[in-house]
Amino acid sequence: MKSDKNPETIQTMFNMISEKYDFINNVISFGTQKCIKKRCIKLLDIKPNSNVVDLCCGTGDLAYLIKRQQPKASVMGIDFSENMIEIAKDKVKGVNFFLGDATALPFPDNTFDFVTMGFGLRNIQNAEKAIEEVYRILKPNGEFLHLDFGEKNIISFLFDKFVPVTSGLFSNNSYAYRYLINSKKMFLSPNELIKDFESKGFKLKQRKDFIFKIISCQIMKKYS
Ligand SMILES: C[S@@+](CC[C@H](N)C(=O)[O-])C[C@H]1O[C@@H](n2cnc3c(N)ncnc32)[C@H](O)[C@@H]1O
Protein backbone atom coordinates (compact mmCIF):
# COMPACT_ATOMS: atom_id res chain seq x y z
CA MET A 1 0.00 0.00 0.00
CA LYS A 2 1.82 3.15 -1.17
CA SER A 3 1.20 6.71 -0.01
CA ASP A 4 3.05 9.98 0.37
CA LYS A 5 1.37 11.19 3.56
CA ASN A 6 3.61 13.06 5.91
CA PRO A 7 2.58 12.21 9.50
CA GLU A 8 3.27 15.75 10.73
CA THR A 9 1.08 17.26 8.02
CA ILE A 10 -1.70 14.79 8.84
CA GLN A 11 -1.41 15.49 12.56
CA THR A 12 -1.52 19.27 12.02
CA MET A 13 -4.50 18.95 9.69
CA PHE A 14 -6.55 16.94 12.21
CA ASN A 15 -5.57 19.32 15.01
CA MET A 16 -6.86 22.19 12.87
CA ILE A 17 -10.19 20.63 11.91
CA SER A 18 -10.91 18.96 15.27
CA GLU A 19 -13.58 21.43 16.45
CA LYS A 20 -15.72 21.07 13.35
CA TYR A 21 -14.86 17.42 12.65
CA ASP A 22 -18.03 15.84 14.08
CA PHE A 23 -20.34 18.45 12.61
CA ILE A 24 -18.90 18.25 9.07
CA ASN A 25 -18.84 14.46 9.23
CA ASN A 26 -22.55 14.49 9.94
CA VAL A 27 -23.24 16.95 7.14
CA ILE A 28 -21.26 15.13 4.45
CA SER A 29 -22.64 11.74 5.46
CA PHE A 30 -26.24 13.05 5.78
CA GLY A 31 -26.12 11.83 9.37
CA THR A 32 -25.51 8.21 8.33
CA GLN A 33 -22.01 7.83 9.75
CA LYS A 34 -23.19 7.39 13.33
CA CYS A 35 -25.68 4.71 12.37
CA ILE A 36 -23.05 2.87 10.28
CA LYS A 37 -20.54 2.96 13.12
CA LYS A 38 -23.19 1.60 15.49
CA ARG A 39 -24.07 -1.26 13.15
CA CYS A 40 -20.39 -2.15 12.78
CA ILE A 41 -19.74 -2.31 16.52
CA LYS A 42 -22.81 -4.53 16.90
CA LEU A 43 -21.03 -7.11 14.72
CA LEU A 44 -18.53 -7.65 17.55
CA ASP A 45 -19.27 -10.00 20.42
CA ILE A 46 -17.63 -7.86 23.10
CA LYS A 47 -17.69 -9.51 26.51
CA PRO A 48 -17.60 -7.84 29.97
CA ASN A 49 -13.96 -8.91 30.39
CA SER A 50 -12.88 -7.91 26.86
CA ASN A 51 -9.92 -5.63 26.37
CA VAL A 52 -10.55 -3.28 23.45
CA VAL A 53 -8.56 -0.48 21.79
CA ASP A 54 -9.80 1.92 19.12
CA LEU A 55 -6.88 3.19 17.01
CA CYS A 56 -7.02 6.55 15.22
CA CYS A 57 -9.96 7.13 17.55
CA GLY A 58 -10.39 10.81 16.63
CA THR A 59 -13.19 12.34 18.68
CA GLY A 60 -14.09 8.95 20.18
CA ASP A 61 -17.21 7.81 18.29
CA LEU A 62 -16.27 4.12 18.03
CA ALA A 63 -14.90 3.98 21.59
CA TYR A 64 -18.18 5.49 22.82
CA LEU A 65 -20.25 2.88 20.98
CA ILE A 66 -18.06 0.03 22.26
CA LYS A 67 -18.44 1.23 25.84
CA ARG A 68 -22.17 1.68 25.41
CA GLN A 69 -22.57 -1.82 24.00
CA GLN A 70 -20.50 -3.42 26.75
CA PRO A 71 -20.08 -1.03 29.73
CA LYS A 72 -17.92 -3.51 31.64
CA ALA A 73 -15.32 -3.93 28.90
CA SER A 74 -11.99 -2.15 29.25
CA VAL A 75 -11.87 0.37 26.40
CA MET A 76 -9.01 2.57 25.26
CA GLY A 77 -8.71 5.13 22.47
CA ILE A 78 -5.43 6.14 20.78
CA ASP A 79 -4.82 8.99 18.35
CA PHE A 80 -1.82 11.17 17.52
CA SER A 81 -3.85 14.42 17.31
CA GLU A 82 -3.91 16.17 20.66
CA ASN A 83 -6.97 18.24 19.79
CA MET A 84 -9.02 15.26 18.60
CA ILE A 85 -8.12 13.38 21.81
CA GLU A 86 -9.13 16.37 23.97
CA ILE A 87 -12.58 16.40 22.35
CA ALA A 88 -12.88 12.63 22.84
CA LYS A 89 -12.02 13.01 26.53
CA ASP A 90 -14.76 15.65 26.97
CA LYS A 91 -17.31 13.68 24.96
CA VAL A 92 -16.84 10.11 26.14
CA LYS A 93 -16.67 8.97 29.74
CA GLY A 94 -15.35 5.63 30.96
CA VAL A 95 -12.80 5.31 28.14
CA ASN A 96 -9.07 5.99 28.55
CA PHE A 97 -7.82 8.15 25.72
CA PHE A 98 -4.10 8.45 24.99
CA LEU A 99 -1.91 10.23 22.51
CA GLY A 100 -0.10 7.63 20.46
CA ASP A 101 1.07 6.58 17.02
CA ALA A 102 -0.71 3.61 15.45
CA THR A 103 2.57 2.54 13.82
CA ALA A 104 4.43 2.27 17.16
CA LEU A 105 2.02 1.12 19.83
CA PRO A 106 3.15 0.98 23.46
CA PHE A 107 1.55 -2.40 24.20
CA PRO A 108 2.98 -5.88 24.61
CA ASP A 109 2.16 -8.61 22.10
CA ASN A 110 -1.22 -10.37 22.50
CA THR A 111 -2.88 -7.70 24.68
CA PHE A 112 -6.31 -7.03 23.13
CA ASP A 113 -9.42 -9.06 22.31
CA PHE A 114 -10.59 -6.44 19.80
CA VAL A 115 -8.86 -3.66 17.87
CA THR A 116 -11.00 -1.22 15.91
CA MET A 117 -10.02 1.47 13.41
CA GLY A 118 -12.47 3.75 11.60
CA PHE A 119 -11.38 5.99 8.72
CA GLY A 120 -7.81 5.88 10.02
CA LEU A 121 -5.62 3.56 7.94
CA ARG A 122 -6.14 5.68 4.81
CA ASN A 123 -4.33 8.53 6.60
CA ILE A 124 -1.29 6.58 7.75
CA GLN A 125 1.88 6.87 5.71
CA ASN A 126 3.25 3.53 6.87
CA ALA A 127 -0.04 1.65 6.76
CA GLU A 128 1.75 -1.73 6.49
CA LYS A 129 3.43 -1.11 9.82
CA ALA A 130 0.12 -0.13 11.41
CA ILE A 131 -1.47 -3.41 10.22
CA GLU A 132 1.49 -5.35 11.65
CA GLU A 133 1.04 -3.51 14.94
CA VAL A 134 -2.67 -4.39 15.04
CA TYR A 135 -1.79 -8.05 14.47
CA ARG A 136 0.93 -7.99 17.12
CA ILE A 137 -1.21 -6.46 19.90
CA LEU A 138 -4.23 -8.73 19.25
CA LYS A 139 -4.56 -11.93 21.26
CA PRO A 140 -4.91 -15.18 19.28
CA ASN A 141 -8.57 -15.38 18.19
CA GLY A 142 -8.77 -11.60 18.57
CA GLU A 143 -10.59 -9.53 15.97
CA PHE A 144 -9.71 -6.40 14.02
CA LEU A 145 -12.64 -4.29 12.83
CA HIS A 146 -11.64 -1.95 10.01
CA LEU A 147 -14.08 0.62 8.63
CA ASP A 148 -13.53 3.10 5.79
CA PHE A 149 -14.62 4.08 2.31
CA GLY A 150 -15.29 1.11 0.06
CA GLU A 151 -16.03 0.62 -3.63
CA LYS A 152 -15.46 3.38 -6.16
CA ASN A 153 -18.72 3.53 -8.06
CA ILE A 154 -21.15 6.18 -9.32
CA ILE A 155 -22.42 6.98 -5.82
CA SER A 156 -18.87 7.37 -4.59
CA PHE A 157 -18.15 9.64 -7.60
CA LEU A 158 -21.14 11.84 -6.67
CA PHE A 159 -19.93 11.95 -3.04
CA ASP A 160 -16.52 13.19 -4.26
CA LYS A 161 -18.25 16.07 -6.09
CA PHE A 162 -20.55 16.90 -3.19
CA VAL A 163 -17.99 17.03 -0.36
CA PRO A 164 -15.93 20.05 -1.48
CA VAL A 165 -19.12 22.10 -1.95
CA THR A 166 -20.68 21.33 1.44
CA SER A 167 -17.46 21.34 3.44
CA GLY A 168 -16.61 24.70 1.81
CA LEU A 169 -19.87 26.11 3.19
CA PHE A 170 -19.18 25.02 6.75
CA SER A 171 -15.41 24.94 7.10
CA ASN A 172 -12.62 27.32 6.18
CA ASN A 173 -10.16 24.46 5.80
CA SER A 174 -10.75 23.44 2.20
CA TYR A 175 -7.35 21.67 2.09
CA ALA A 176 -8.56 19.04 4.58
CA TYR A 177 -11.59 18.12 2.51
CA ARG A 178 -9.65 18.10 -0.77
CA TYR A 179 -7.23 15.80 1.01
CA LEU A 180 -10.16 13.58 2.08
CA ILE A 181 -11.27 13.09 -1.52
CA ASN A 182 -7.73 12.45 -2.79
CA SER A 183 -6.92 9.96 -0.05
CA LYS A 184 -10.22 8.21 -0.71
CA LYS A 185 -9.45 7.95 -4.44
CA MET A 186 -5.99 6.51 -3.74
CA PHE A 187 -7.19 4.06 -1.09
CA LEU A 188 -7.30 0.33 -1.72
CA SER A 189 -10.62 -1.33 -2.58
CA PRO A 190 -12.09 -3.58 0.14
CA ASN A 191 -10.91 -6.71 -1.73
CA GLU A 192 -7.39 -5.35 -2.04
CA LEU A 193 -7.41 -4.37 1.63
CA ILE A 194 -8.55 -7.84 2.67
CA LYS A 195 -5.66 -9.34 0.64
CA ASP A 196 -3.28 -6.95 2.38
CA PHE A 197 -4.64 -7.89 5.82
CA GLU A 198 -4.38 -11.59 4.90
CA SER A 199 -0.76 -11.12 3.86
CA LYS A 200 -0.06 -10.10 7.47
CA GLY A 201 -1.65 -13.28 8.87
CA PHE A 202 -5.31 -12.27 9.30
CA LYS A 203 -8.26 -14.26 7.98
CA LEU A 204 -11.49 -12.59 6.86
CA LYS A 205 -14.34 -13.28 9.31
CA GLN A 206 -16.96 -10.95 7.87
CA ARG A 207 -17.38 -8.07 5.46
CA LYS A 208 -20.29 -5.68 5.56
CA ASP A 209 -20.93 -2.86 3.10
CA PHE A 210 -23.12 0.22 3.51
CA ILE A 211 -24.71 2.87 1.25
CA PHE A 212 -24.38 1.16 -2.14
CA LYS A 213 -21.02 -0.29 -0.98
CA ILE A 214 -19.28 3.09 -0.74
CA ILE A 215 -18.53 2.38 2.93
CA SER A 216 -17.09 -0.98 3.89
CA CYS A 217 -16.30 -2.76 7.12
CA GLN A 218 -14.05 -5.80 7.37
CA ILE A 219 -13.70 -7.97 10.44
CA MET A 220 -10.38 -9.78 10.34
CA LYS A 221 -9.41 -12.54 12.75
CA LYS A 222 -6.01 -13.49 14.15
CA TYR A 223 -5.90 -17.27 14.54
CA SER A 224 -2.34 -18.04 15.59
C1 LIG B 1 -10.64 10.61 9.68
S1 LIG B 1 -10.22 10.59 11.35
C2 LIG B 1 -11.16 9.24 11.99
C3 LIG B 1 -11.56 9.45 13.42
C4 LIG B 1 -12.52 8.41 13.98
N1 LIG B 1 -11.96 7.10 14.01
C5 LIG B 1 -13.83 8.39 13.25
O1 LIG B 1 -14.22 7.32 12.79
O2 LIG B 1 -14.46 9.44 13.14
C6 LIG B 1 -8.60 9.92 11.28
C7 LIG B 1 -7.85 10.00 12.60
O3 LIG B 1 -6.64 9.24 12.49
C8 LIG B 1 -5.64 9.89 13.24
N2 LIG B 1 -4.35 9.39 12.79
C9 LIG B 1 -3.83 9.45 11.55
N3 LIG B 1 -2.62 8.86 11.52
C10 LIG B 1 -2.39 8.38 12.78
C11 LIG B 1 -1.33 7.65 13.38
N4 LIG B 1 -0.24 7.29 12.68
N5 LIG B 1 -1.43 7.32 14.68
C12 LIG B 1 -2.53 7.68 15.40
N6 LIG B 1 -3.56 8.39 14.90
C13 LIG B 1 -3.49 8.73 13.60
C14 LIG B 1 -5.91 11.37 13.00
O4 LIG B 1 -5.31 12.19 13.97
C15 LIG B 1 -7.44 11.42 13.01
O5 LIG B 1 -7.94 11.73 14.28
CSV table of N, CA and C and ligand atoms in Angstrom, one decimal, residues 7 10-11 14-15 21-22 25 33 37 54-62 78-82 84-85 100-103 117-125 130 147 180, ligand 1:
chain,number,residue,atom,x,y,z
A,7,PRO,N,3.3,12.3,8.2
A,7,PRO,CA,2.6,12.2,9.5
A,7,PRO,C,2.4,13.6,10.2
A,10,ILE,N,-0.4,15.4,8.5
A,10,ILE,CA,-1.7,14.8,8.8
A,10,ILE,C,-2.1,15.2,10.3
A,11,GLN,N,-1.1,15.2,11.1
A,11,GLN,CA,-1.4,15.5,12.6
A,11,GLN,C,-1.9,17.0,12.7
A,14,PHE,N,-5.5,17.4,11.3
A,14,PHE,CA,-6.5,16.9,12.2
A,14,PHE,C,-6.6,17.8,13.4
A,15,ASN,N,-5.5,18.4,13.9
A,15,ASN,CA,-5.6,19.3,15.0
A,15,ASN,C,-6.4,20.5,14.6
A,21,TYR,N,-14.9,18.8,13.2
A,21,TYR,CA,-14.9,17.4,12.6
A,21,TYR,C,-16.2,16.7,12.7
A,22,ASP,N,-16.8,16.6,13.9
A,22,ASP,CA,-18.0,15.8,14.1
A,22,ASP,C,-19.2,16.4,13.3
A,25,ASN,N,-18.6,15.9,9.5
A,25,ASN,CA,-18.8,14.5,9.2
A,25,ASN,C,-20.3,14.1,9.1
A,33,GLN,N,-23.2,8.4,9.2
A,33,GLN,CA,-22.0,7.8,9.7
A,33,GLN,C,-22.2,7.2,11.1
A,37,LYS,N,-21.5,3.3,12.1
A,37,LYS,CA,-20.5,3.0,13.1
A,37,LYS,C,-21.2,2.0,14.2
A,54,ASP,N,-9.4,1.3,20.4
A,54,ASP,CA,-9.8,1.9,19.1
A,54,ASP,C,-8.6,2.8,18.7
A,55,LEU,N,-8.0,2.4,17.5
A,55,LEU,CA,-6.9,3.2,17.0
A,55,LEU,C,-7.4,4.3,16.1
A,56,CYS,N,-6.6,5.4,16.0
A,56,CYS,CA,-7.0,6.6,15.2
A,56,CYS,C,-8.4,6.9,15.7
A,57,CYS,N,-8.6,7.0,17.0
A,57,CYS,CA,-10.0,7.1,17.6
A,57,CYS,C,-10.6,8.5,17.3
A,58,GLY,N,-9.8,9.5,16.9
A,58,GLY,CA,-10.4,10.8,16.6
A,58,GLY,C,-11.2,11.3,17.8
A,59,THR,N,-12.4,11.7,17.6
A,59,THR,CA,-13.2,12.3,18.7
A,59,THR,C,-14.0,11.3,19.5
A,60,GLY,N,-13.6,10.0,19.3
A,60,GLY,CA,-14.1,9.0,20.2
A,60,GLY,C,-15.4,8.3,19.9
A,61,ASP,N,-15.9,8.4,18.6
A,61,ASP,CA,-17.2,7.8,18.3
A,61,ASP,C,-17.2,6.3,18.5
A,62,LEU,N,-16.2,5.6,17.9
A,62,LEU,CA,-16.3,4.1,18.0
A,62,LEU,C,-16.1,3.7,19.5
A,78,ILE,N,-6.8,5.6,21.1
A,78,ILE,CA,-5.4,6.1,20.8
A,78,ILE,C,-5.5,7.0,19.5
A,79,ASP,N,-4.9,8.1,19.6
A,79,ASP,CA,-4.8,9.0,18.4
A,79,ASP,C,-3.6,9.9,18.5
A,80,PHE,N,-3.0,10.3,17.4
A,80,PHE,CA,-1.8,11.2,17.5
A,80,PHE,C,-2.2,12.7,17.4
A,81,SER,N,-3.5,13.0,17.3
A,81,SER,CA,-3.8,14.4,17.3
A,81,SER,C,-4.3,14.8,18.7
A,82,GLU,N,-3.6,15.7,19.3
A,82,GLU,CA,-3.9,16.2,20.7
A,82,GLU,C,-5.3,16.8,20.7
A,84,MET,N,-8.0,16.3,18.8
A,84,MET,CA,-9.0,15.3,18.6
A,84,MET,C,-9.2,14.5,19.9
A,85,ILE,N,-8.1,14.1,20.5
A,85,ILE,CA,-8.1,13.4,21.8
A,85,ILE,C,-8.8,14.2,22.9
A,100,GLY,N,-1.0,8.7,20.9
A,100,GLY,CA,-0.1,7.6,20.5
A,100,GLY,C,-0.1,7.4,19.0
A,101,ASP,N,0.9,6.8,18.5
A,101,ASP,CA,1.1,6.6,17.0
A,101,ASP,C,0.7,5.1,16.7
A,102,ALA,N,-0.2,5.0,15.8
A,102,ALA,CA,-0.7,3.6,15.4
A,102,ALA,C,0.4,2.7,14.8
A,103,THR,N,1.5,3.4,14.4
A,103,THR,CA,2.6,2.5,13.8
A,103,THR,C,3.6,2.2,14.9
A,117,MET,N,-10.6,0.3,14.1
A,117,MET,CA,-10.0,1.5,13.4
A,117,MET,C,-11.0,2.0,12.4
A,118,GLY,N,-11.5,3.2,12.5
A,118,GLY,CA,-12.5,3.7,11.6
A,118,GLY,C,-11.9,4.9,10.9
A,119,PHE,N,-11.8,4.9,9.6
A,119,PHE,CA,-11.4,6.0,8.7
A,119,PHE,C,-10.0,6.5,9.1
A,120,GLY,N,-9.1,5.5,9.5
A,120,GLY,CA,-7.8,5.9,10.0
A,120,GLY,C,-6.7,5.4,9.1
A,121,LEU,N,-6.7,4.2,8.7
A,121,LEU,CA,-5.6,3.6,7.9
A,121,LEU,C,-5.3,4.4,6.7
A,122,ARG,N,-6.3,4.9,6.0
A,122,ARG,CA,-6.1,5.7,4.8
A,122,ARG,C,-5.2,6.9,5.0
A,123,ASN,N,-5.1,7.3,6.3
A,123,ASN,CA,-4.3,8.5,6.6
A,123,ASN,C,-2.9,8.2,7.1
A,124,ILE,N,-2.6,7.0,7.2
A,124,ILE,CA,-1.3,6.6,7.7
A,124,ILE,C,-0.3,6.3,6.7
A,125,GLN,N,0.9,7.0,6.7
A,125,GLN,CA,1.9,6.9,5.7
A,125,GLN,C,2.4,5.4,5.7
A,130,ALA,N,1.3,-0.2,10.5
A,130,ALA,CA,0.1,-0.1,11.4
A,130,ALA,C,-0.6,-1.5,11.4
A,147,LEU,N,-13.0,-0.1,9.3
A,147,LEU,CA,-14.1,0.6,8.6
A,147,LEU,C,-13.5,1.8,7.8
A,180,LEU,N,-9.3,14.7,1.8
A,180,LEU,CA,-10.2,13.6,2.1
A,180,LEU,C,-10.5,12.9,0.8
B,1,LIG,C1,-10.6,10.6,9.7
B,1,LIG,S1,-10.2,10.6,11.4
B,1,LIG,C2,-11.2,9.2,12.0
B,1,LIG,C3,-11.6,9.5,13.4
B,1,LIG,C4,-12.5,8.4,14.0
B,1,LIG,N1,-12.0,7.1,14.0
B,1,LIG,C5,-13.8,8.4,13.2
B,1,LIG,O1,-14.2,7.3,12.8
B,1,LIG,O2,-14.5,9.4,13.1
B,1,LIG,C6,-8.6,9.9,11.3
B,1,LIG,C7,-7.9,10.0,12.6
B,1,LIG,O3,-6.6,9.2,12.5
B,1,LIG,C8,-5.6,9.9,13.2
B,1,LIG,N2,-4.3,9.4,12.8
B,1,LIG,C9,-3.8,9.5,11.5
B,1,LIG,N3,-2.6,8.9,11.5
B,1,LIG,C10,-2.4,8.4,12.8
B,1,LIG,C11,-1.3,7.6,13.4
B,1,LIG,N4,-0.2,7.3,12.7
B,1,LIG,N5,-1.4,7.3,14.7
B,1,LIG,C12,-2.5,7.7,15.4
B,1,LIG,N6,-3.6,8.4,14.9
B,1,LIG,C13,-3.5,8.7,13.6
B,1,LIG,C14,-5.9,11.4,13.0
B,1,LIG,O4,-5.3,12.2,14.0
B,1,LIG,C15,-7.4,11.4,13.0
B,1,LIG,O5,-7.9,11.7,14.3
